[in-house]
Short mmCIF file of C-alpha atoms and ligand atoms in Angstrom, two decimals:
data_model
loop_
_atom_site.label_atom_id
_atom_site.label_comp_id
_atom_site.label_asym_id
_atom_site.label_seq_id
_atom_site.Cartn_x
_atom_site.Cartn_y
_atom_site.Cartn_z
CA MET U 413 -26.68 1.36 18.90
CA LYS U 414 -22.94 1.73 18.38
CA LYS U 415 -21.63 4.40 20.73
CA ARG U 416 -19.46 7.18 19.38
CA LYS U 417 -16.02 7.26 20.94
CA LEU U 418 -14.17 10.53 21.17
CA VAL U 419 -10.49 9.94 20.46
CA MET U 420 -8.85 12.27 22.95
CA ILE U 421 -5.40 10.68 23.08
CA PRO U 422 -2.51 13.02 22.25
CA GLY U 423 -2.37 11.84 18.66
CA PRO U 424 -3.89 10.77 16.43
CA THR U 425 -6.40 13.54 17.11
CA PRO U 426 -9.93 13.83 15.68
CA VAL U 427 -9.86 14.10 11.89
CA VAL U 428 -12.52 16.44 10.52
CA ARG U 429 -14.72 15.46 7.60
CA SER U 430 -13.03 17.65 4.99
CA ILE U 431 -9.65 16.05 5.78
CA GLN U 432 -11.17 12.55 5.78
CA ASP U 433 -12.63 13.32 2.36
CA GLN U 434 -9.15 13.95 0.98
CA MET U 435 -7.95 10.60 2.30
CA GLY U 436 -10.95 8.92 0.68
CA ARG U 437 -10.45 10.45 -2.76
CA GLU U 438 -9.67 8.27 -5.72
CA THR U 439 -5.89 8.02 -5.81
CA VAL U 440 -4.20 9.45 -8.89
CA ALA U 441 -0.76 8.95 -10.39
CA PHE U 442 1.86 10.92 -8.49
CA GLY U 443 2.74 12.60 -11.78
CA ASP U 444 -0.84 13.80 -12.24
CA PRO U 445 -0.64 17.55 -12.95
CA GLY U 446 -3.36 18.32 -10.38
CA PHE U 447 -1.54 16.37 -7.68
CA VAL U 448 1.83 17.93 -8.54
CA LYS U 449 0.26 21.37 -8.23
CA ASP U 450 -1.30 20.47 -4.87
CA PHE U 451 1.98 19.06 -3.54
CA SER U 452 3.93 22.15 -4.68
CA GLU U 453 1.40 24.46 -3.03
CA LEU U 454 1.58 22.48 0.21
CA ILE U 455 5.38 22.78 0.24
CA GLU U 456 5.22 26.54 -0.41
CA ASP U 457 2.57 27.05 2.28
CA LEU U 458 4.54 25.09 4.86
CA LYS U 459 7.61 27.26 4.23
CA THR U 460 5.67 30.51 4.22
CA ILE U 461 3.47 29.88 7.27
CA TRP U 462 6.30 28.56 9.47
CA LYS U 463 8.62 31.23 8.03
CA THR U 464 11.82 29.79 6.71
CA LYS U 465 14.14 30.74 3.90
CA GLY U 466 15.18 27.10 3.93
CA GLU U 467 13.34 24.02 2.72
CA VAL U 468 10.70 21.61 3.91
CA PHE U 469 10.61 17.85 3.44
CA VAL U 470 7.22 16.15 3.39
CA VAL U 471 7.85 12.42 3.49
CA ALA U 472 5.75 9.31 4.21
CA GLY U 473 6.62 8.11 7.70
CA THR U 474 6.01 9.11 11.30
CA GLY U 475 7.43 11.58 13.76
CA THR U 476 10.19 9.16 14.71
CA MET U 477 11.32 9.07 11.10
CA ALA U 478 11.39 12.87 11.12
CA MET U 479 13.53 12.78 14.29
CA GLU U 480 15.93 10.40 12.61
CA MET U 481 15.97 12.51 9.45
CA ALA U 482 16.96 15.57 11.49
CA ILE U 483 19.84 13.75 13.16
CA ALA U 484 21.07 11.88 10.07
CA ASN U 485 21.31 15.03 7.95
CA THR U 486 23.14 17.22 10.44
CA LEU U 487 25.53 14.92 12.32
CA LYS U 488 28.04 12.24 11.48
CA SER U 489 29.63 9.49 13.51
CA GLY U 490 32.00 10.99 16.09
CA ASP U 491 30.11 14.31 16.34
CA ASN U 492 28.75 15.59 19.65
CA LEU U 493 25.04 16.03 20.30
CA LEU U 494 23.49 17.72 23.30
CA ILE U 495 20.04 16.36 24.11
CA VAL U 496 17.78 18.49 26.28
CA SER U 497 15.18 16.08 27.57
CA HIS U 498 11.88 16.84 29.22
CA GLY U 499 10.72 13.25 29.15
CA PHE U 500 10.26 10.06 27.17
CA PHE U 501 10.39 11.62 23.70
CA GLY U 502 13.40 13.78 24.51
CA ASP U 503 15.14 10.57 25.54
CA ARG U 504 14.24 8.94 22.21
CA PHE U 505 16.98 11.00 20.54
CA ILE U 506 19.59 9.18 22.65
CA GLU U 507 19.26 5.83 20.91
CA ILE U 508 18.72 7.39 17.49
CA ALA U 509 22.02 9.25 17.83
CA GLU U 510 23.99 6.51 19.60
CA ARG U 511 23.18 4.01 16.85
CA LYS U 512 24.83 6.38 14.41
CA GLY U 513 28.02 6.58 16.46
CA ILE U 514 27.26 10.10 17.65
CA ASN U 515 28.51 11.09 21.12
CA VAL U 516 25.60 12.06 23.28
CA ASP U 517 25.36 14.28 26.35
CA ILE U 518 22.00 14.63 28.02
CA ILE U 519 20.52 17.24 30.31
CA LYS U 520 17.35 15.89 31.78
CA ALA U 521 14.70 17.80 33.65
CA GLU U 522 12.81 16.23 36.50
CA TRP U 523 9.50 15.16 34.89
CA GLY U 524 7.11 18.12 34.99
CA LYS U 525 9.84 20.73 35.17
CA ILE U 526 12.02 22.40 32.53
CA VAL U 527 15.76 22.51 32.06
CA PRO U 528 16.73 26.16 32.71
CA VAL U 529 18.13 27.92 29.63
CA ALA U 530 21.21 29.00 31.60
CA GLU U 531 22.02 25.36 32.26
CA ILE U 532 21.88 24.56 28.55
CA GLU U 533 24.13 27.53 27.84
CA ARG U 534 26.68 26.38 30.43
CA LYS U 535 26.82 22.97 28.82
CA LEU U 536 27.30 24.45 25.36
CA LYS U 537 30.20 26.53 26.65
CA ASP U 538 31.88 23.45 28.18
CA ARG U 539 32.14 21.41 25.01
CA LYS U 540 31.71 21.87 21.29
CA TYR U 541 28.43 20.38 20.10
CA GLN U 542 27.55 20.00 16.43
CA ALA U 543 23.85 19.98 17.33
CA ILE U 544 21.34 20.25 20.14
CA THR U 545 17.85 18.74 20.33
CA VAL U 546 14.95 20.19 22.27
CA THR U 547 11.47 18.67 22.37
CA HIS U 548 9.03 21.59 22.26
CA VAL U 549 6.26 19.67 23.99
CA ASP U 550 7.18 16.34 25.50
CA THR U 551 4.02 14.27 25.28
CA SER U 552 5.04 12.17 28.27
CA THR U 553 5.04 15.14 30.64
CA GLY U 554 2.96 17.87 29.00
CA VAL U 555 5.88 20.24 29.54
CA LYS U 556 6.54 22.98 27.02
CA ALA U 557 10.18 23.97 26.55
CA PRO U 558 11.02 27.67 26.14
CA ILE U 559 12.15 27.19 22.53
CA GLU U 560 12.14 30.89 21.67
CA GLU U 561 14.43 31.78 24.59
CA ILE U 562 16.69 28.84 23.75
CA GLY U 563 16.80 30.04 20.12
CA GLU U 564 17.89 33.50 21.30
CA MET U 565 20.66 31.93 23.40
CA MET U 566 21.71 29.74 20.46
CA LYS U 567 22.77 32.87 18.58
CA ASN U 568 25.94 32.65 20.69
CA PHE U 569 26.66 29.21 19.24
CA PRO U 570 26.52 29.66 15.48
CA ASP U 571 28.24 26.33 14.75
CA THR U 572 25.63 24.30 16.62
CA ILE U 573 22.50 23.15 14.77
CA TYR U 574 19.35 23.81 16.80
CA ILE U 575 16.87 20.95 16.30
CA VAL U 576 13.33 21.25 17.66
CA ASP U 577 10.98 18.26 17.90
CA GLY U 578 7.56 19.70 17.17
CA VAL U 579 5.67 16.42 16.90
CA CYS U 580 3.37 17.37 19.78
CA SER U 581 3.42 21.13 19.16
CA THR U 582 3.61 22.24 15.53
CA ALA U 583 0.33 23.86 14.42
CA GLY U 584 -0.80 24.16 18.05
CA GLU U 585 2.05 25.93 19.83
CA LEU U 586 3.56 28.96 18.19
CA GLU U 587 6.71 28.19 16.22
CA TYR U 588 8.45 30.30 13.59
CA ILE U 589 11.59 28.73 12.25
CA ASP U 590 13.90 31.55 11.16
CA ASP U 591 12.48 34.09 13.66
CA MET U 592 13.19 31.72 16.55
CA ASN U 593 16.62 30.85 15.19
CA ILE U 594 15.56 27.20 14.75
CA ASP U 595 17.64 25.25 12.23
CA ILE U 596 15.45 22.17 12.06
CA LEU U 597 11.83 21.75 13.06
CA LEU U 598 10.29 18.33 12.70
CA THR U 599 6.78 17.04 13.15
CA GLY U 600 4.17 14.47 12.13
CA SER U 601 0.71 14.70 10.59
CA GLN U 602 -1.34 13.12 13.37
CA LYS U 603 -1.31 15.68 16.16
CA ALA U 604 -1.99 19.40 15.87
CA PHE U 605 -2.44 19.14 12.09
CA GLY U 606 -5.40 16.84 12.73
CA VAL U 607 -4.51 14.44 9.93
CA ALA U 608 -4.23 10.65 10.28
CA PRO U 609 -0.73 9.31 11.02
CA GLY U 610 1.59 8.77 8.07
CA ILE U 611 3.43 11.95 7.14
CA GLY U 612 6.66 13.24 8.63
CA ILE U 613 7.61 16.87 8.04
CA VAL U 614 11.08 18.34 8.47
CA TRP U 615 11.88 22.00 7.91
CA ALA U 616 15.56 22.75 7.42
CA GLY U 617 16.79 26.33 7.58
CA PRO U 618 19.79 27.59 5.61
CA LYS U 619 22.32 26.63 8.29
CA ALA U 620 20.99 23.06 8.44
CA LEU U 621 21.16 22.78 4.65
CA ASP U 622 24.79 23.97 4.70
CA ARG U 623 25.53 21.38 7.34
CA ARG U 624 23.97 18.65 5.20
CA ALA U 625 26.13 19.76 2.27
CA SER U 626 29.26 19.60 4.43
CA LEU U 627 28.57 15.96 5.37
CA GLY U 628 28.97 14.57 1.84
CA ARG U 629 27.45 11.12 1.35
CA ILE U 630 25.57 10.00 4.46
CA PRO U 631 24.88 6.37 5.41
CA GLU U 632 21.12 6.83 5.12
CA TYR U 633 19.11 6.35 1.95
CA TYR U 634 15.36 6.96 2.40
CA ILE U 635 15.77 9.94 4.73
CA ASP U 636 18.61 11.74 2.96
CA PHE U 637 17.79 15.44 2.36
CA ASP U 638 19.83 15.29 -0.85
CA LYS U 639 17.58 12.57 -2.26
CA TRP U 640 14.37 14.43 -1.43
CA LEU U 641 15.37 17.98 -2.21
CA PRO U 642 14.92 17.66 -5.99
CA ILE U 643 11.37 16.33 -5.38
CA MET U 644 10.48 19.12 -2.95
CA LYS U 645 11.62 21.65 -5.53
CA ASP U 646 9.84 19.88 -8.39
CA PRO U 647 7.29 17.21 -7.45
CA THR U 648 7.08 15.95 -11.04
CA LYS U 649 10.34 14.15 -10.26
CA TYR U 650 10.44 10.71 -8.65
CA TYR U 651 12.49 9.47 -5.75
CA ALA U 652 10.12 7.33 -3.66
CA THR U 653 6.36 7.27 -4.19
CA PRO U 654 4.68 10.15 -2.38
CA ALA U 655 1.69 9.26 -0.17
CA VAL U 656 -0.75 10.94 -2.56
CA ASN U 657 -3.88 10.93 -0.40
CA MET U 658 -2.01 11.84 2.77
CA ILE U 659 -0.47 14.79 1.00
CA TRP U 660 -3.93 15.92 -0.02
CA ALA U 661 -5.04 15.50 3.58
CA MET U 662 -2.11 17.64 4.75
CA LYS U 663 -3.01 20.23 2.15
CA GLU U 664 -6.57 20.42 3.46
CA SER U 665 -5.24 20.70 7.02
CA VAL U 666 -3.00 23.59 5.97
CA ARG U 667 -5.93 25.20 4.15
CA LEU U 668 -7.90 25.09 7.41
CA ILE U 669 -4.90 26.56 9.26
CA LYS U 670 -4.67 29.42 6.75
CA GLU U 671 -8.39 30.04 7.04
CA GLU U 672 -8.12 30.22 10.83
CA GLY U 673 -4.73 31.96 10.93
CA LEU U 674 -1.84 30.42 12.82
CA GLU U 675 -1.92 33.07 15.54
CA ASN U 676 -5.66 32.58 16.03
CA ARG U 677 -5.12 28.86 16.07
CA TYR U 678 -2.56 29.28 18.80
CA LYS U 679 -4.96 31.51 20.80
CA ARG U 680 -7.70 28.92 20.43
CA HIS U 681 -5.37 26.19 21.65
CA LYS U 682 -4.35 28.30 24.61
CA LYS U 683 -7.91 29.12 25.61
CA ASN U 684 -9.01 25.49 25.28
CA ALA U 685 -5.98 24.27 27.24
CA LEU U 686 -6.51 26.68 30.11
CA ALA U 687 -10.16 25.62 30.28
CA MET U 688 -9.34 21.92 30.15
CA GLN U 689 -6.59 22.25 32.73
CA ALA U 690 -8.78 24.26 35.10
CA ALA U 691 -11.57 21.69 34.69
CA LEU U 692 -9.22 18.79 35.41
CA GLU U 693 -7.95 20.52 38.55
CA ALA U 694 -11.52 21.26 39.65
CA MET U 695 -12.26 17.54 39.37
CA GLY U 696 -9.37 16.68 41.70
CA PHE U 697 -6.59 15.84 39.25
CA ARG U 698 -3.12 17.32 39.58
CA LEU U 699 -1.27 18.44 36.46
CA LEU U 700 2.20 17.00 36.06
CA ALA U 701 3.63 20.01 34.22
CA GLU U 702 4.55 22.95 36.39
CA GLU U 703 2.50 26.10 35.97
CA GLY U 704 4.12 28.43 33.44
CA HIS U 705 5.51 25.51 31.43
CA ARG U 706 2.31 23.76 30.48
CA ALA U 707 1.65 22.77 26.92
CA VAL U 708 -1.51 23.92 25.19
CA THR U 709 -1.72 20.76 23.12
CA LEU U 710 -2.34 18.20 25.85
CA SER U 711 -2.75 17.79 29.60
CA ASN U 712 -1.13 15.16 31.77
CA ALA U 713 -3.36 14.62 34.77
CA ILE U 714 -2.30 12.70 37.87
CA TYR U 715 -5.13 10.73 39.51
CA PRO U 716 -6.46 11.69 42.90
CA GLU U 717 -5.97 9.13 45.67
CA GLY U 718 -7.99 5.94 45.20
CA ILE U 719 -8.50 6.07 41.43
CA ASP U 720 -7.14 3.09 39.55
CA ASP U 721 -5.71 3.87 36.13
CA LEU U 722 -7.00 0.87 34.20
CA GLU U 723 -10.42 1.05 35.77
CA PHE U 724 -10.60 4.79 35.08
CA ARG U 725 -9.65 4.48 31.42
CA LYS U 726 -11.90 1.46 30.89
CA THR U 727 -14.88 3.24 32.47
CA LEU U 728 -14.10 6.42 30.55
CA ALA U 729 -14.05 4.47 27.29
CA GLU U 730 -17.48 3.06 28.20
CA GLU U 731 -18.60 6.63 28.77
CA GLY U 732 -17.41 7.50 25.28
CA ALA U 733 -13.93 9.01 25.51
CA VAL U 734 -10.53 7.44 24.93
CA VAL U 735 -7.47 8.92 26.63
CA ALA U 736 -3.88 7.67 26.94
CA GLY U 737 -2.10 6.28 29.98
CA GLY U 738 1.01 7.66 31.61
CA LEU U 739 4.52 6.76 30.49
CA GLY U 740 7.66 5.84 32.43
CA ALA U 741 7.39 6.38 36.17
CA TYR U 742 3.91 7.83 35.66
CA ALA U 743 2.46 4.68 34.11
CA GLY U 744 -0.57 3.81 36.23
CA LYS U 745 -0.57 7.17 38.00
CA MET U 746 -1.69 9.54 35.30
CA PHE U 747 -3.67 9.85 32.10
CA ARG U 748 -2.93 12.05 29.11
CA ILE U 749 -5.61 13.88 27.17
CA GLY U 750 -4.99 15.66 23.89
CA HIS U 751 -6.76 18.91 23.03
CA MET U 752 -4.95 19.92 19.90
CA GLY U 753 -5.59 20.23 16.21
CA ASN U 754 -9.16 20.45 15.06
CA VAL U 755 -10.88 19.49 18.32
CA ASP U 756 -13.80 21.79 19.00
CA VAL U 757 -15.84 22.82 22.01
CA HIS U 758 -18.17 19.84 21.54
CA ASP U 759 -15.19 17.50 21.88
CA LEU U 760 -13.99 19.29 25.03
CA VAL U 761 -17.43 19.29 26.63
CA GLY U 762 -17.92 15.66 25.63
CA ALA U 763 -14.58 14.66 27.13
CA ILE U 764 -15.03 16.52 30.41
CA THR U 765 -18.58 15.27 30.94
CA ALA U 766 -17.42 11.71 30.19
CA ILE U 767 -14.73 12.18 32.86
CA GLU U 768 -17.37 13.50 35.27
CA ARG U 769 -19.55 10.42 34.69
CA THR U 770 -16.50 8.19 35.13
CA MET U 771 -15.51 9.83 38.42
CA ASP U 772 -19.10 9.56 39.59
CA ARG U 773 -19.06 5.83 38.90
CA LEU U 774 -15.69 5.28 40.58
CA ASN U 775 -15.97 7.53 43.60
CA PRO U 776 -19.23 7.65 45.61
CA ASN U 777 -18.25 10.99 47.16
CA TYR U 778 -17.54 12.68 43.86
CA GLU U 779 -19.49 15.88 43.35
CA VAL U 780 -20.64 15.89 39.74
CA GLY U 781 -20.58 19.22 37.92
CA LYS U 782 -17.38 20.90 39.07
CA GLY U 783 -15.46 19.98 35.95
CA ILE U 784 -18.03 20.97 33.38
CA THR U 785 -18.94 24.20 35.21
CA THR U 786 -15.29 25.22 35.32
CA LEU U 787 -14.79 24.32 31.66
CA LEU U 788 -17.79 26.36 30.54
CA ASN U 789 -16.82 29.34 32.70
CA GLU U 790 -13.30 29.33 31.28
CA LEU U 791 -14.54 29.00 27.73
CA SER U 792 -17.15 31.74 27.97
N1 PMP B 1881 8.18 13.26 19.52
C1 PMP B 1881 7.12 13.57 20.28
C2 PMP B 1881 7.16 14.79 21.11
C3 PMP B 1881 6.01 12.73 20.27
O1 PMP B 1881 4.96 13.03 21.02
C4 PMP B 1881 6.00 11.58 19.47
C5 PMP B 1881 4.79 10.67 19.40
N2 PMP B 1881 3.97 10.64 20.48
C6 PMP B 1881 7.12 11.32 18.70
C7 PMP B 1881 8.18 12.18 18.75
C8 PMP B 1881 7.18 10.11 17.82
O2 PMP B 1881 6.29 10.24 16.78
P1 PMP B 1881 5.65 8.98 16.03
O3 PMP B 1881 4.92 8.19 17.04
O4 PMP B 1881 4.76 9.62 15.01
O5 PMP B 1881 6.77 8.23 15.42
#
C-alpha cells in the first residue's frame, strides 16, 4: 500500500481539501463575472484583515517575485537600502537590490539571534536610507524579528520605506500593516496561507504608493505597481492573465482565516509551536533560534551528537514525514520543520511520532515516548 507522506517542510504546507477543490475547479475566463466578483472580494478581504488604507497586489509568482516587486516599486538606482538580515532570506535582498544599482548596507545577526532595534536605529541615523527590509521570520534560522518594535522606531524616519518580508509569517504570525507602521508587506501563497505555491502578495500602504508615484517610469514591466493597480481596483480589466484557480484557492484560504479569526489563528500557531518546540527539545534536539525570538511558523532543530542529517531525513521520510534540511552553515547539522497554515493536531502528532520512530531506529539508546508525551502535555 502506498504510504501517506506528511509534508512538514516550511512551505509548501499541507493543503486542505476545500482549498484543493478550488484548484481543481473547471477554469473559467478571467472576465467571468463570478470570477471577477471572487477576485474583488479577495482583494478587499486582504486589505481589511491585514488593515491597510493602501492597496494589495495579488500576482502570479512566488515570494521572491514579491520581494523584487517591493524593491522595484520603492527604490531606484543610486538609492540607499538598509537590509536587516536574520539569515539566508534576509540576504536574498542584497542581490535583488544590487542588480538594480541600489546601494546596500547590511546589518546581519549571528544566526539564531536578532539584530537589536537600537542598532538598526543607529544605522538609520548615520545615513539616509530610502528603504529598509526586515524579514519577519527567516526560514533559514527560525528567528522572528521584532517587527512591531521596529515599526514604532521607524516613526522617527518618515522618509524611509519599511518593507517586511512575510513569506514565512503572514497568516501565522501577527501582522497589521498600518497599525505596525509597515509600508510594504509581502508574502507568498504556499506557507501560512496553506495554498500551493504560485501567488505572490504585496500590500503597499499609502507612503509606499506615494513613493511609487515619485519614481515615474520604472525599469520593470511585469511587477510594476502602476500596471497592476487598475486590475486590483477593477478585475474586469486585463494586464496579464490572472491565475484563476490559484486566486480561488487563495479566496478559500482567506475564508478559512476569517472563519477562524486571525487572532485565534495566531494563538493556535503559538500553542502548536510551543508544543512542537518543547517536544523537539525533549527528544534531544537544540533549537537554533534563541528563546524569546522563536517563530511560531517553523522550528529549526539542531541534531544531537551522532545523528547524520541525510540518514535522519531519509529514515524520517520512510516513517512518513518529510522535513527540510538546514541552510548555509547549518546544512547537515539541522532540520527544519514547518507547523504553519492549516496543519492540525493530527499532523503534529504524526510528525513527532515519525521523528520518535526515526530516532529509535538511528540511536539504540533513544528512549521512545519523550517527544510525544511532551507534545500532548503541551497541547492539552
Ligand atoms: N522569504 C522568505 C522568508 C522565505 O522563507 C522564502 C521561501 N522559503 C522566500 C522569501 C522566497 O519565496 P519563494 O521561494 O516563494 O520565492
